[in-house]
Structure formats: structure tokens, C-alpha cells
Amino acid sequence: QVQLVESGGGLVQAGGSLRLSCAASGSIRSINTMEYYRQAPGKQRELVASITSGGSTNYADSVKGRFTISRDNAKNTVYLQMNSLKPEDTAVYYCRYSQDGYGYRGHGTQVTVSS
């Protein structure tokens, strides 16, 4: 089992920045992937960004150039730095950890961007 503890999020004005973090604990493997998804009311869940244990990253087109995902493998923690936030970034953001074909999701954190 893997447990995820998310932090960050909140309310920010458009153009502002926030940083999310997600710490994994438990039966951690050296090879894994950590991701952030988001879901806004009435919209489908969207993969925002992902990062492998080797450091390979992937971003949704909607956040490229504004969001940066990074990780500290020693702390089993992933970070999502969100800059130039837009009202359309408002959503619940979920951290997901996957290894050996299994996935674990965090409780989610609300990000609200006011115009």
C-alpha cells in the first residue's frame, strides 16, 4: 500500500502562482510515476502533468509553459509549480502515484483562480 498526503492549493487571483506538493509513503518502489490530474465541475478529468522516477515529464497542452512538475526522490515527493494561473485552471487537483501496474490517488486539493 501507498499513502499520499497532498498540500498546497487555495484561492489566488488570475496571474498568480501556487505550488502543490504530494508526499508518498509506504511500499515505495524505485521505479514509479507521479502525476497530477484535475477535475472541474461538469468537466472530464484531465491529466495535468506527470513525472517518472527517472525525471521524464509530460504536460497537458493547456498548462505547458506555465506549470512545472518536479520531484524529490529522496523524499518521495512531487511538486507542481503553477504560474500565470487562469480562471480556467480552477479545479480539484489530485495527485496519483503508480508502480507495478497499481495506482493510488490522493484526496485532492481545491485550486480556485479568481478573475
Coordinates of N, CA and C in Angstrom, one line a residue:
Q1 N 0.8 -1.2 0.0 CA 0.0 0.0 0.0 C 0.9 1.2 0.0
V2 N 0.3 2.3 -0.6 CA 1.0 3.6 -0.7 C 0.0 4.6 -0.2
Q3 N 0.5 5.5 0.6 CA -0.3 6.6 1.1 C 0.2 7.9 0.5
L4 N -0.7 8.8 0.2 CA -0.4 10.1 -0.4 C -0.9 11.2 0.5
V5 N -0.1 12.2 0.8 CA -0.5 13.3 1.5 C -0.3 14.6 0.7
E6 N -1.4 15.2 0.3 CA -1.3 16.4 -0.5 C -1.4 17.7 0.3
S7 N -0.7 18.7 -0.2 CA -0.8 20.0 0.4 C -0.7 21.1 -0.7
G8 N -1.0 22.3 -0.3 CA -1.0 23.4 -1.2 C -2.4 23.7 -1.7
G9 N -2.5 24.4 -2.7 CA -3.8 24.8 -3.2 C -4.4 26.0 -2.5
G10 N -5.6 26.4 -2.9 CA -6.2 27.6 -2.2 C -6.8 28.5 -3.3
L11 N -6.9 29.8 -2.9 CA -7.5 30.8 -3.7 C -6.5 31.8 -4.1
V12 N -6.4 32.1 -5.4 CA -5.4 33.1 -5.9 C -6.1 33.8 -7.1
Q13 N -5.6 35.0 -7.3 CA -6.1 35.8 -8.4 C -5.4 35.4 -9.7
A14 N -6.1 35.7 -10.8 CA -5.6 35.4 -12.1 C -4.2 36.0 -12.2
G15 N -3.3 35.2 -12.8 CA -1.9 35.7 -12.9 C -1.0 35.3 -11.8
G16 N -1.6 34.8 -10.7 CA -0.8 34.4 -9.5 C -0.2 33.1 -9.7
S17 N 0.4 32.6 -8.6 CA 1.1 31.3 -8.5 C 0.7 30.5 -7.3
L18 N 0.7 29.2 -7.4 CA 0.5 28.3 -6.3 C 1.5 27.1 -6.5
R19 N 1.8 26.5 -5.4 CA 2.5 25.2 -5.5 C 1.8 24.1 -4.8
L20 N 1.7 23.0 -5.4 CA 1.1 21.8 -4.8 C 2.2 20.9 -4.5
S21 N 2.1 20.1 -3.5 CA 3.0 19.0 -3.2 C 2.3 17.8 -2.8
C22 N 2.9 16.7 -3.0 CA 2.3 15.4 -2.7 C 3.4 14.4 -2.3
A23 N 3.3 14.0 -1.0 CA 4.3 13.1 -0.5 C 3.7 11.7 -0.4
A24 N 4.5 10.7 -0.9 CA 4.1 9.3 -0.9 C 4.9 8.6 0.2
S25 N 4.2 7.6 0.8 CA 4.9 6.8 1.8 C 4.3 5.4 1.8
G26 N 5.0 4.5 2.4 CA 4.5 3.1 2.4 C 5.5 2.2 1.5
S27 N 4.9 1.4 0.7 CA 5.6 0.4 -0.1 C 6.1 1.1 -1.4
I28 N 7.0 1.9 -1.3 CA 7.5 2.7 -2.4 C 8.5 1.9 -3.2
R29 N 8.4 1.9 -4.5 CA 9.4 1.2 -5.4 C 10.2 2.3 -6.1
S30 N 11.4 1.9 -6.5 CA 12.3 2.9 -7.1 C 11.8 3.3 -8.5
I31 N 11.1 2.5 -9.1 CA 10.5 2.9 -10.4 C 9.0 3.2 -10.3
N32 N 8.7 4.4 -10.5 CA 7.3 4.8 -10.4 C 7.0 6.1 -11.2
T33 N 5.8 6.4 -11.2 CA 5.4 7.7 -11.9 C 4.4 8.4 -11.0
M34 N 4.6 9.7 -10.9 CA 3.7 10.6 -10.1 C 3.1 11.6 -11.1
E35 N 1.8 11.8 -10.8 CA 1.0 12.6 -11.7 C 0.1 13.6 -11.0
Y36 N -0.3 14.6 -11.6 CA -1.4 15.5 -11.2 C -2.5 15.5 -12.2
Y37 N -3.7 15.2 -11.7 CA -4.9 15.3 -12.5 C -5.7 16.5 -12.0
R38 N -6.7 16.9 -12.7 CA -7.6 17.9 -12.2 C -9.0 17.6 -12.8
Q39 N -10.0 18.0 -12.0 CA -11.3 17.9 -12.4 C -12.1 19.1 -12.0
A40 N -12.7 19.8 -12.9 CA -13.6 20.9 -12.7 C -15.0 20.4 -12.8
P41 N -15.9 21.1 -12.1 CA -17.3 20.8 -12.1 C -17.9 20.7 -13.6
G42 N -18.5 19.6 -13.9 CA -19.1 19.4 -15.2 C -18.1 19.1 -16.3
K43 N -16.8 18.9 -16.0 CA -15.8 18.7 -17.0 C -15.2 17.3 -16.7
Q44 N -14.6 16.8 -17.8 CA -13.9 15.5 -17.6 C -12.6 15.7 -16.9
R45 N -12.1 14.6 -16.2 CA -10.8 14.7 -15.6 C -9.7 14.8 -16.6
E46 N -8.7 15.6 -16.3 CA -7.7 16.0 -17.2 C -6.3 15.7 -16.5
L47 N -5.5 15.0 -17.3 CA -4.1 14.8 -16.8 C -3.4 16.1 -17.0
V48 N -2.9 16.7 -15.9 CA -2.2 18.0 -16.0 C -0.7 17.8 -16.3
A49 N 0.0 16.9 -15.5 CA 1.4 16.7 -15.7 C 1.8 15.4 -15.0
S50 N 2.9 14.8 -15.5 CA 3.4 13.6 -15.0 C 4.9 13.7 -15.0
I51 N 5.5 12.9 -14.1 CA 6.9 12.8 -14.0 C 7.3 11.4 -13.5
T52 N 8.2 10.8 -14.2 CA 8.7 9.4 -13.8 C 9.8 9.5 -12.8
S53 N 10.1 8.4 -12.2 CA 11.2 8.4 -11.3 C 12.5 8.8 -11.9
G54 N 12.6 8.6 -13.2 CA 13.8 9.0 -14.0 C 13.8 10.4 -14.4
G55 N 12.7 11.1 -14.1 CA 12.7 12.6 -14.4 C 12.0 13.0 -15.7
S56 N 11.5 12.0 -16.4 CA 10.8 12.4 -17.7 C 9.5 13.0 -17.3
T57 N 9.2 14.1 -18.0 CA 8.0 14.8 -17.7 C 7.0 14.9 -18.9
N58 N 5.8 15.1 -18.7 CA 4.8 15.3 -19.7 C 3.7 16.3 -19.2
Y59 N 3.2 17.2 -20.1 CA 2.3 18.2 -19.7 C 1.1 18.2 -20.6
A60 N 0.0 18.6 -20.1 CA -1.2 18.9 -20.9 C -0.8 20.2 -21.7
D61 N -1.3 20.3 -22.9 CA -1.1 21.5 -23.7 C -1.6 22.7 -23.0
S62 N -2.6 22.6 -22.3 CA -3.3 23.8 -21.6 C -2.4 24.4 -20.5
V63 N -1.4 23.7 -20.1 CA -0.5 24.2 -19.0 C 0.9 24.3 -19.4
K64 N 1.3 23.9 -20.6 CA 2.7 24.0 -21.0 C 3.2 25.4 -20.9
G65 N 4.4 25.6 -20.4 CA 4.9 26.9 -20.2 C 4.5 27.7 -19.0
R66 N 3.5 27.1 -18.3 CA 3.0 27.8 -17.1 C 3.2 26.9 -15.8
F67 N 3.1 25.6 -16.0 CA 3.2 24.7 -14.9 C 4.5 23.9 -15.0
T68 N 5.1 23.6 -13.9 CA 6.3 22.8 -13.8 C 6.2 21.7 -12.8
I69 N 6.3 20.5 -13.2 CA 6.3 19.4 -12.3 C 7.7 18.9 -12.0
S70 N 8.0 18.6 -10.7 CA 9.3 18.2 -10.3 C 9.2 17.2 -9.1
R71 N 10.2 16.6 -8.8 CA 10.1 15.6 -7.7 C 11.4 15.5 -6.9
D72 N 11.3 15.1 -5.7 CA 12.5 14.8 -4.8 C 12.4 13.4 -4.5
N73 N 13.2 12.6 -5.1 CA 13.1 11.1 -4.9 C 13.4 10.7 -3.5
A74 N 14.3 11.5 -2.9 CA 14.7 11.1 -1.5 C 13.6 11.3 -0.6
K75 N 12.7 12.2 -0.9 CA 11.5 12.5 0.0 C 10.2 11.8 -0.6
N76 N 10.4 11.2 -1.8 CA 9.2 10.6 -2.4 C 8.1 11.6 -2.6
T77 N 8.5 12.8 -3.0 CA 7.5 13.9 -3.0 C 7.5 14.6 -4.4
V78 N 6.4 14.9 -4.9 CA 6.2 15.6 -6.2 C 5.7 16.9 -6.0
Y79 N 6.1 17.9 -6.8 CA 5.7 19.3 -6.7 C 5.1 19.7 -8.0
L80 N 4.1 20.5 -7.9 CA 3.5 21.2 -9.1 C 3.5 22.7 -8.9
Q81 N 4.4 23.3 -9.6 CA 4.5 24.8 -9.5 C 3.6 25.3 -10.6
M82 N 2.6 26.1 -10.2 CA 1.7 26.7 -11.2 C 1.8 28.2 -11.2
N83 N 2.2 28.7 -12.3 CA 2.4 30.1 -12.5 C 1.4 30.6 -13.6
S84 N 1.2 31.9 -13.6 CA 0.3 32.6 -14.6 C -1.1 31.9 -14.6
L85 N -1.6 31.7 -13.4 CA -2.8 30.9 -13.3 C -4.0 31.7 -13.9
K86 N -4.9 30.9 -14.5 CA -6.1 31.4 -15.2 C -7.3 30.9 -14.5
P87 N -8.4 31.6 -14.6 CA -9.7 31.1 -14.0 C -10.0 29.7 -14.5
E88 N -9.7 29.4 -15.7 CA -10.0 28.0 -16.2 C -9.1 26.9 -15.6
D89 N -8.2 27.3 -14.8 CA -7.4 26.3 -14.0 C -8.1 25.9 -12.7
T90 N -9.2 26.6 -12.4 CA -9.9 26.2 -11.2 C -10.4 24.8 -11.3
A91 N -10.1 24.0 -10.3 CA -10.5 22.6 -10.3 C -10.0 22.0 -9.0
V92 N -10.4 20.8 -8.8 CA -9.8 19.9 -7.7 C -8.6 19.2 -8.4
Y93 N -7.5 19.3 -7.7 CA -6.3 18.7 -8.3 C -5.9 17.5 -7.4
Y94 N -5.7 16.4 -8.1 CA -5.4 15.1 -7.5 C -4.0 14.6 -7.8
C95 N -3.3 14.2 -6.8 CA -2.1 13.5 -7.0 C -2.3 12.0 -7.2
R96 N -1.5 11.4 -8.1 CA -1.6 10.0 -8.4 C -0.2 9.4 -8.4
Y97 N -0.1 8.3 -7.8 CA 1.2 7.6 -7.7 C 1.0 6.2 -8.3
S98 N 1.8 5.8 -9.2 CA 1.6 4.4 -9.8 C 3.0 3.7 -9.9
Q99 N 2.9 2.4 -9.6 CA 4.0 1.5 -9.7 C 3.5 0.1 -9.9
D100 N 4.3 -0.7 -10.6 CA 4.0 -2.1 -10.7 C 2.5 -2.3 -11.2
G101 N 2.0 -1.4 -12.0 CA 0.6 -1.6 -12.5 C -0.5 -1.1 -11.6
Y102 N -0.1 -0.7 -10.4 CA -1.1 -0.2 -9.4 C -1.0 1.3 -9.3
G103 N -2.2 1.9 -9.1 CA -2.3 3.3 -8.9 C -2.9 3.7 -7.6
Y104 N -2.5 4.8 -7.0 CA -3.0 5.3 -5.8 C -3.3 6.8 -6.0
R105 N -4.4 7.2 -5.5 CA -4.8 8.6 -5.6 C -4.9 9.3 -4.3
G106 N -4.5 10.6 -4.3 CA -4.7 11.4 -3.1 C -6.1 11.9 -3.0
H107 N -6.3 12.6 -1.9 CA -7.7 13.1 -1.5 C -8.1 14.3 -2.4
G108 N -7.1 14.9 -3.0 CA -7.5 16.1 -3.8 C -7.3 17.4 -3.0
T109 N -7.0 18.5 -3.8 CA -6.9 19.8 -3.1 C -7.5 20.8 -4.1
Q110 N -8.3 21.7 -3.5 CA -9.0 22.7 -4.4 C -8.1 23.9 -4.8
V111 N -8.1 24.2 -6.0 CA -7.4 25.3 -6.6 C -8.5 26.2 -7.2
T112 N -8.6 27.5 -6.7 CA -9.6 28.4 -7.2 C -8.9 29.7 -7.7
V113 N -9.1 30.0 -9.0 CA -8.4 31.2 -9.5 C -9.5 32.2 -9.9
S114 N -9.5 33.3 -9.2 CA -10.5 34.4 -9.4 C -10.0 35.3 -10.5
S115 N -11.0 35.8 -11.3 CA -10.7 36.7 -12.4 C -10.6 38.2 -11.9

